[in-house]
Amino acid sequence: MSTPDWKIYPLLVGEADVPQVLDAFWSLSREKSLISVPIAAWLLVPLHGGEPILVDTGFRDAERCVQLQGLGPHRSKPEWTLQAQLSKYGFGLEDIQTVILTHLHYDHAGGCGLLPRAKFIIQRTELQAAAAPLVSPELEFGGGALFYDRKDIAELIDPLWSRVRLIEGDEEIAPGVKCVLFANTHTPGSQAVYVQTSAGNAVILGDIARKVEQNVNKAIPPGLYYDLEATYRAMKKIKRDADFILPSHDYEEFLKYAEGVPVGDKQ
């Protein structure tokens, strides 16, 4: 039997202007301005036969993001749609049968309804937190639900419920692809996706870390977290485990792998 080996392609499914204070815990950042960040999804393509896997789906609608979440401008383009991005690699929306959602924030779970055949793999604790988030009604941003869009969550609960697969903790999804729970980091049920490639172990982060250099290499947790110690330990573990670190909102890392995570001898 051949060793599992995957090619990983970044998909640019939107862009947003967000405060840089999101990148450093307790907002201990000298940089207070807005920066443009990618909204990324990731396409996993097996090199030895099998079905592709999609990690995250982007946001529902750019204008809705601004109005609901109270953040900076969000942008979409025809070439940034999920359909257009998948087509670059020879796939259509109907070809995706497995979607792993790192977490259920609006910019990661807004495109589920576009995928007619997909099942959606979510940590049970994440769906529970998204359906009934603990948040002050006085918060002026985050849509009153800590960045969960209730339309996205309602869609998963119904009408997509029959295609939702809830998992609890770490679980292998396909040979060489594993969901790893990092509880109470960015969200209560955030999970990373560990992907085995011939060049090494890639870790798709969701928003467990935002900037590789600051959050992972320097072990400074990002600004939005549930448990500081859990988040700090997550940074340390990811650095230890990963040959390639793939966050959702870091243009430097996104562009580094614009042609896909390399295959070949392990670095």
CSV table of C-alpha atoms in Angstrom, one decimal:
chain,number,residue,atom,x,y,z
A,1,MET,CA,0.0,0.0,0.0
A,2,SER,CA,1.3,3.4,-0.9
A,3,THR,CA,2.1,6.0,1.7
A,4,PRO,CA,-0.5,8.7,2.0
A,5,ASP,CA,0.6,11.8,0.2
A,6,TRP,CA,-1.4,15.0,-0.4
A,7,LYS,CA,-0.9,18.2,-2.5
A,8,ILE,CA,-2.3,21.3,-0.7
A,9,TYR,CA,-3.5,24.3,-2.6
A,10,PRO,CA,-4.4,27.7,-1.1
A,11,LEU,CA,-7.7,29.1,-2.2
A,12,LEU,CA,-8.3,32.9,-2.0
A,13,VAL,CA,-12.0,33.3,-1.3
A,14,GLY,CA,-12.0,36.9,-0.1
A,15,GLU,CA,-10.2,39.7,1.6
A,16,ALA,CA,-10.8,41.8,4.7
A,17,ASP,CA,-9.3,44.9,6.4
A,18,VAL,CA,-9.0,44.1,10.1
A,19,PRO,CA,-7.2,45.7,13.1
A,20,GLN,CA,-3.7,44.5,13.7
A,21,VAL,CA,-4.4,44.1,17.4
A,22,LEU,CA,-6.0,40.8,16.5
A,23,ASP,CA,-2.5,39.4,16.0
A,24,ALA,CA,-1.2,39.9,19.6
A,25,PHE,CA,-2.8,38.8,22.9
A,26,TRP,CA,-4.3,41.4,25.2
A,27,SER,CA,-3.9,43.8,22.3
A,28,LEU,CA,-0.3,44.3,23.3
A,29,SER,CA,0.6,45.6,19.8
A,30,ARG,CA,2.1,48.9,18.8
A,31,GLU,CA,0.4,48.5,15.4
A,32,LYS,CA,-3.2,49.7,15.7
A,33,SER,CA,-4.0,50.3,12.1
A,34,LEU,CA,-6.1,48.1,9.7
A,35,ILE,CA,-4.3,45.6,7.5
A,36,SER,CA,-5.5,43.6,4.5
A,37,VAL,CA,-5.6,39.9,5.1
A,38,PRO,CA,-6.7,37.0,2.9
A,39,ILE,CA,-9.7,34.9,3.6
A,40,ALA,CA,-8.3,31.4,2.8
A,41,ALA,CA,-9.6,28.0,2.2
A,42,TRP,CA,-7.4,25.0,1.5
A,43,LEU,CA,-7.9,22.2,-1.1
A,44,LEU,CA,-6.3,18.8,-0.4
A,45,VAL,CA,-5.7,16.6,-3.4
A,46,PRO,CA,-4.5,13.0,-2.9
A,47,LEU,CA,-1.6,12.1,-5.2
A,48,HIS,CA,-2.4,8.3,-5.1
A,49,GLY,CA,-6.1,8.2,-5.8
A,50,GLY,CA,-9.1,9.3,-3.8
A,51,GLU,CA,-11.4,12.2,-3.3
A,52,PRO,CA,-10.3,15.8,-2.7
A,53,ILE,CA,-11.0,17.4,0.7
A,54,LEU,CA,-11.8,21.1,1.3
A,55,VAL,CA,-10.8,22.9,4.5
A,56,ASP,CA,-13.1,25.9,5.3
A,57,THR,CA,-15.4,27.7,2.8
A,58,GLY,CA,-15.0,31.4,3.3
A,59,PHE,CA,-17.6,34.0,4.0
A,60,ARG,CA,-21.2,34.2,2.8
A,61,ASP,CA,-21.3,37.8,1.5
A,62,ALA,CA,-18.9,40.7,1.8
A,63,GLU,CA,-21.5,43.4,2.5
A,64,ARG,CA,-23.1,41.2,5.1
A,65,CYS,CA,-19.8,40.7,6.9
A,66,VAL,CA,-19.3,44.5,7.3
A,67,GLN,CA,-22.9,45.1,8.4
A,68,LEU,CA,-23.2,42.2,10.8
A,69,GLN,CA,-19.7,41.9,12.3
A,70,GLY,CA,-18.8,45.6,12.7
A,71,LEU,CA,-15.3,45.2,11.3
A,72,GLY,CA,-13.5,46.8,8.5
A,73,PRO,CA,-14.2,46.4,4.7
A,74,HIS,CA,-14.5,42.9,3.2
A,75,ARG,CA,-14.1,42.2,-0.4
A,76,SER,CA,-14.9,39.6,-3.0
A,77,LYS,CA,-14.3,39.3,-6.7
A,78,PRO,CA,-15.6,36.9,-9.3
A,79,GLU,CA,-12.3,35.1,-9.4
A,80,TRP,CA,-12.3,34.7,-5.7
A,81,THR,CA,-15.6,32.7,-5.5
A,82,LEU,CA,-15.3,29.2,-4.2
A,83,GLN,CA,-16.4,27.8,-7.6
A,84,ALA,CA,-13.7,29.9,-9.4
A,85,GLN,CA,-11.0,28.9,-7.0
A,86,LEU,CA,-11.8,25.2,-7.2
A,87,SER,CA,-11.9,25.4,-11.0
A,88,LYS,CA,-8.3,26.4,-11.1
A,89,TYR,CA,-7.4,22.9,-10.1
A,90,GLY,CA,-10.0,21.1,-12.2
A,91,PHE,CA,-12.7,20.7,-9.6
A,92,GLY,CA,-16.3,21.9,-9.4
A,93,LEU,CA,-18.5,22.5,-6.3
A,94,GLU,CA,-20.1,19.1,-6.9
A,95,ASP,CA,-16.8,17.3,-6.7
A,96,ILE,CA,-16.2,18.2,-3.0
A,97,GLN,CA,-17.7,15.4,-0.8
A,98,THR,CA,-15.8,16.2,2.4
A,99,VAL,CA,-15.3,19.6,4.0
A,100,ILE,CA,-13.5,20.0,7.3
A,101,LEU,CA,-14.4,23.2,9.1
A,102,THR,CA,-11.7,24.4,11.4
A,103,HIS,CA,-14.3,26.5,13.3
A,104,LEU,CA,-17.6,28.1,12.5
A,105,HIS,CA,-16.8,31.8,12.4
A,106,TYR,CA,-18.4,33.7,9.5
A,107,ASP,CA,-15.3,33.8,7.4
A,108,HIS,CA,-14.8,30.0,7.5
A,109,ALA,CA,-18.2,28.5,7.3
A,110,GLY,CA,-20.2,30.9,5.1
A,111,GLY,CA,-20.0,28.8,1.9
A,112,CYS,CA,-21.3,25.5,3.0
A,113,GLY,CA,-24.6,25.8,1.2
A,114,LEU,CA,-22.7,26.1,-2.2
A,115,LEU,CA,-21.5,22.5,-2.0
A,116,PRO,CA,-24.4,20.1,-3.0
A,117,ARG,CA,-22.7,16.8,-2.1
A,118,ALA,CA,-20.4,17.6,0.8
A,119,LYS,CA,-20.5,16.3,4.3
A,120,PHE,CA,-19.2,18.8,6.9
A,121,ILE,CA,-16.9,17.7,9.7
A,122,ILE,CA,-17.1,19.8,12.8
A,123,GLN,CA,-16.1,19.4,16.4
A,124,ARG,CA,-19.3,18.9,18.5
A,125,THR,CA,-18.1,21.5,21.1
A,126,GLU,CA,-17.7,24.1,18.3
A,127,LEU,CA,-21.3,23.7,17.0
A,128,GLN,CA,-22.6,23.9,20.6
A,129,ALA,CA,-20.7,27.1,21.2
A,130,ALA,CA,-21.7,28.6,17.9
A,131,ALA,CA,-25.4,27.9,18.5
A,132,ALA,CA,-25.4,29.5,22.0
A,133,PRO,CA,-22.3,31.7,22.3
A,134,LEU,CA,-21.5,33.3,25.6
A,135,VAL,CA,-21.3,37.0,24.8
A,136,SER,CA,-22.4,40.3,26.1
A,137,PRO,CA,-25.3,41.9,24.2
A,138,GLU,CA,-23.4,45.2,24.6
A,139,LEU,CA,-20.5,44.1,22.4
A,140,GLU,CA,-20.4,46.5,19.4
A,141,PHE,CA,-18.7,44.0,17.0
A,142,GLY,CA,-18.9,40.3,16.3
A,143,GLY,CA,-22.5,40.3,15.3
A,144,GLY,CA,-23.7,39.8,18.9
A,145,ALA,CA,-22.4,36.2,18.6
A,146,LEU,CA,-18.6,36.4,18.8
A,147,PHE,CA,-18.2,36.3,15.0
A,148,TYR,CA,-20.5,33.4,14.4
A,149,ASP,CA,-23.1,34.3,11.8
A,150,ARG,CA,-26.4,32.8,12.9
A,151,LYS,CA,-27.4,32.2,9.3
A,152,ASP,CA,-24.4,30.0,8.8
A,153,ILE,CA,-25.1,28.0,11.9
A,154,ALA,CA,-28.8,27.7,11.2
A,155,GLU,CA,-28.0,26.3,7.7
A,156,LEU,CA,-25.8,23.6,9.2
A,157,ILE,CA,-28.4,22.7,11.8
A,158,ASP,CA,-31.1,22.7,9.1
A,159,PRO,CA,-31.2,22.1,6.1
A,160,LEU,CA,-27.7,20.7,5.9
A,161,TRP,CA,-28.0,18.7,9.2
A,162,SER,CA,-28.1,15.3,7.4
A,163,ARG,CA,-24.7,16.0,6.0
A,164,VAL,CA,-23.1,17.3,9.2
A,165,ARG,CA,-20.7,14.9,10.9
A,166,LEU,CA,-19.8,15.8,14.5
A,167,ILE,CA,-16.6,14.5,16.0
A,168,GLU,CA,-15.2,14.7,19.5
A,169,GLY,CA,-11.4,15.2,19.7
A,170,ASP,CA,-8.7,14.0,17.3
A,171,GLU,CA,-9.8,11.9,14.4
A,172,GLU,CA,-8.3,10.6,11.1
A,173,ILE,CA,-10.6,11.7,8.3
A,174,ALA,CA,-8.7,10.0,5.4
A,175,PRO,CA,-5.3,8.3,5.2
A,176,GLY,CA,-2.8,11.1,6.0
A,177,VAL,CA,-5.5,13.7,7.0
A,178,LYS,CA,-6.3,14.1,10.7
A,179,CYS,CA,-8.4,16.6,12.7
A,180,VAL,CA,-6.7,17.7,15.9
A,181,LEU,CA,-8.7,19.5,18.5
A,182,PHE,CA,-7.2,22.5,20.2
A,183,ALA,CA,-10.0,23.2,22.7
A,184,ASN,CA,-10.6,26.8,24.0
A,185,THR,CA,-8.0,28.4,21.8
A,186,HIS,CA,-9.5,30.7,19.1
A,187,THR,CA,-12.9,29.2,19.8
A,188,PRO,CA,-14.1,26.4,22.1
A,189,GLY,CA,-13.9,23.7,19.4
A,190,SER,CA,-11.2,25.0,17.0
A,191,GLN,CA,-9.4,22.2,15.2
A,192,ALA,CA,-6.3,22.1,13.1
A,193,VAL,CA,-5.9,19.8,10.1
A,194,TYR,CA,-2.8,17.7,10.0
A,195,VAL,CA,-1.9,16.7,6.4
A,196,GLN,CA,0.8,14.2,5.5
A,197,THR,CA,2.9,15.1,2.4
A,198,SER,CA,6.0,13.6,1.0
A,199,ALA,CA,7.8,16.9,2.0
A,200,GLY,CA,6.7,16.8,5.6
A,201,ASN,CA,3.7,17.4,7.9
A,202,ALA,CA,1.5,20.4,7.0
A,203,VAL,CA,-0.8,21.9,9.7
A,204,ILE,CA,-3.8,24.0,8.6
A,205,LEU,CA,-4.6,26.2,11.5
A,206,GLY,CA,-7.9,28.0,10.9
A,207,ASP,CA,-7.4,30.9,13.3
A,208,ILE,CA,-5.6,29.1,16.2
A,209,ALA,CA,-2.7,31.3,15.0
A,210,ARG,CA,-2.9,34.3,12.8
A,211,LYS,CA,0.7,35.1,12.0
A,212,VAL,CA,3.3,32.3,11.9
A,213,GLU,CA,6.3,34.5,12.9
A,214,GLN,CA,4.6,36.2,15.8
A,215,ASN,CA,2.2,33.6,17.1
A,216,VAL,CA,4.0,30.3,16.4
A,217,ASN,CA,7.7,31.1,16.1
A,218,LYS,CA,7.7,33.6,18.9
A,219,ALA,CA,5.0,31.9,20.9
A,220,ILE,CA,3.0,35.1,21.4
A,221,PRO,CA,-0.7,34.0,21.2
A,222,PRO,CA,-3.1,36.0,19.0
A,223,GLY,CA,-5.6,38.5,20.3
A,224,LEU,CA,-8.8,36.5,20.2
A,225,TYR,CA,-8.7,33.4,22.4
A,226,TYR,CA,-10.7,31.6,25.1
A,227,ASP,CA,-7.9,30.3,27.3
A,228,LEU,CA,-4.5,32.0,27.2
A,229,GLU,CA,-2.6,29.0,28.5
A,230,ALA,CA,-4.3,26.6,26.1
A,231,THR,CA,-3.5,28.9,23.3
A,232,TYR,CA,0.1,29.2,24.3
A,233,ARG,CA,0.5,25.5,24.5
A,234,ALA,CA,-1.1,25.1,21.1
A,235,MET,CA,1.5,27.5,19.6
A,236,LYS,CA,4.3,25.3,21.1
A,237,LYS,CA,2.8,22.0,19.9
A,238,ILE,CA,2.1,23.3,16.4
A,239,LYS,CA,5.7,24.5,16.1
A,240,ARG,CA,6.9,21.1,17.2
A,241,ASP,CA,4.6,19.2,14.9
A,242,ALA,CA,4.6,21.1,11.7
A,243,ASP,CA,7.0,21.3,8.7
A,244,PHE,CA,4.6,23.6,7.0
A,245,ILE,CA,2.2,26.0,8.9
A,246,LEU,CA,-0.8,27.2,7.0
A,247,PRO,CA,-2.9,29.9,8.7
A,248,SER,CA,-6.0,31.5,7.2
A,249,HIS,CA,-5.1,35.2,7.4
A,250,ASP,CA,-1.4,35.6,6.8
A,251,TYR,CA,-0.6,36.9,3.3
A,252,GLU,CA,3.1,36.2,3.7
A,253,GLU,CA,2.5,32.5,4.2
A,254,PHE,CA,-0.4,32.4,1.7
A,255,LEU,CA,1.9,33.7,-1.0
A,256,LYS,CA,4.7,31.5,0.0
A,257,TYR,CA,2.6,28.5,-1.0
A,258,ALA,CA,0.7,30.1,-3.9
A,259,GLU,CA,1.7,27.1,-6.1
A,260,GLY,CA,0.8,24.6,-3.4
A,261,VAL,CA,2.7,23.1,-0.5
A,262,PRO,CA,5.7,21.4,-2.1
A,263,VAL,CA,6.0,17.7,-2.6
A,264,GLY,CA,9.3,15.8,-2.6
A,265,ASP,CA,11.9,15.0,0.0
A,266,LYS,CA,11.1,16.1,3.6
A,267,GLN,CA,12.9,19.4,4.4
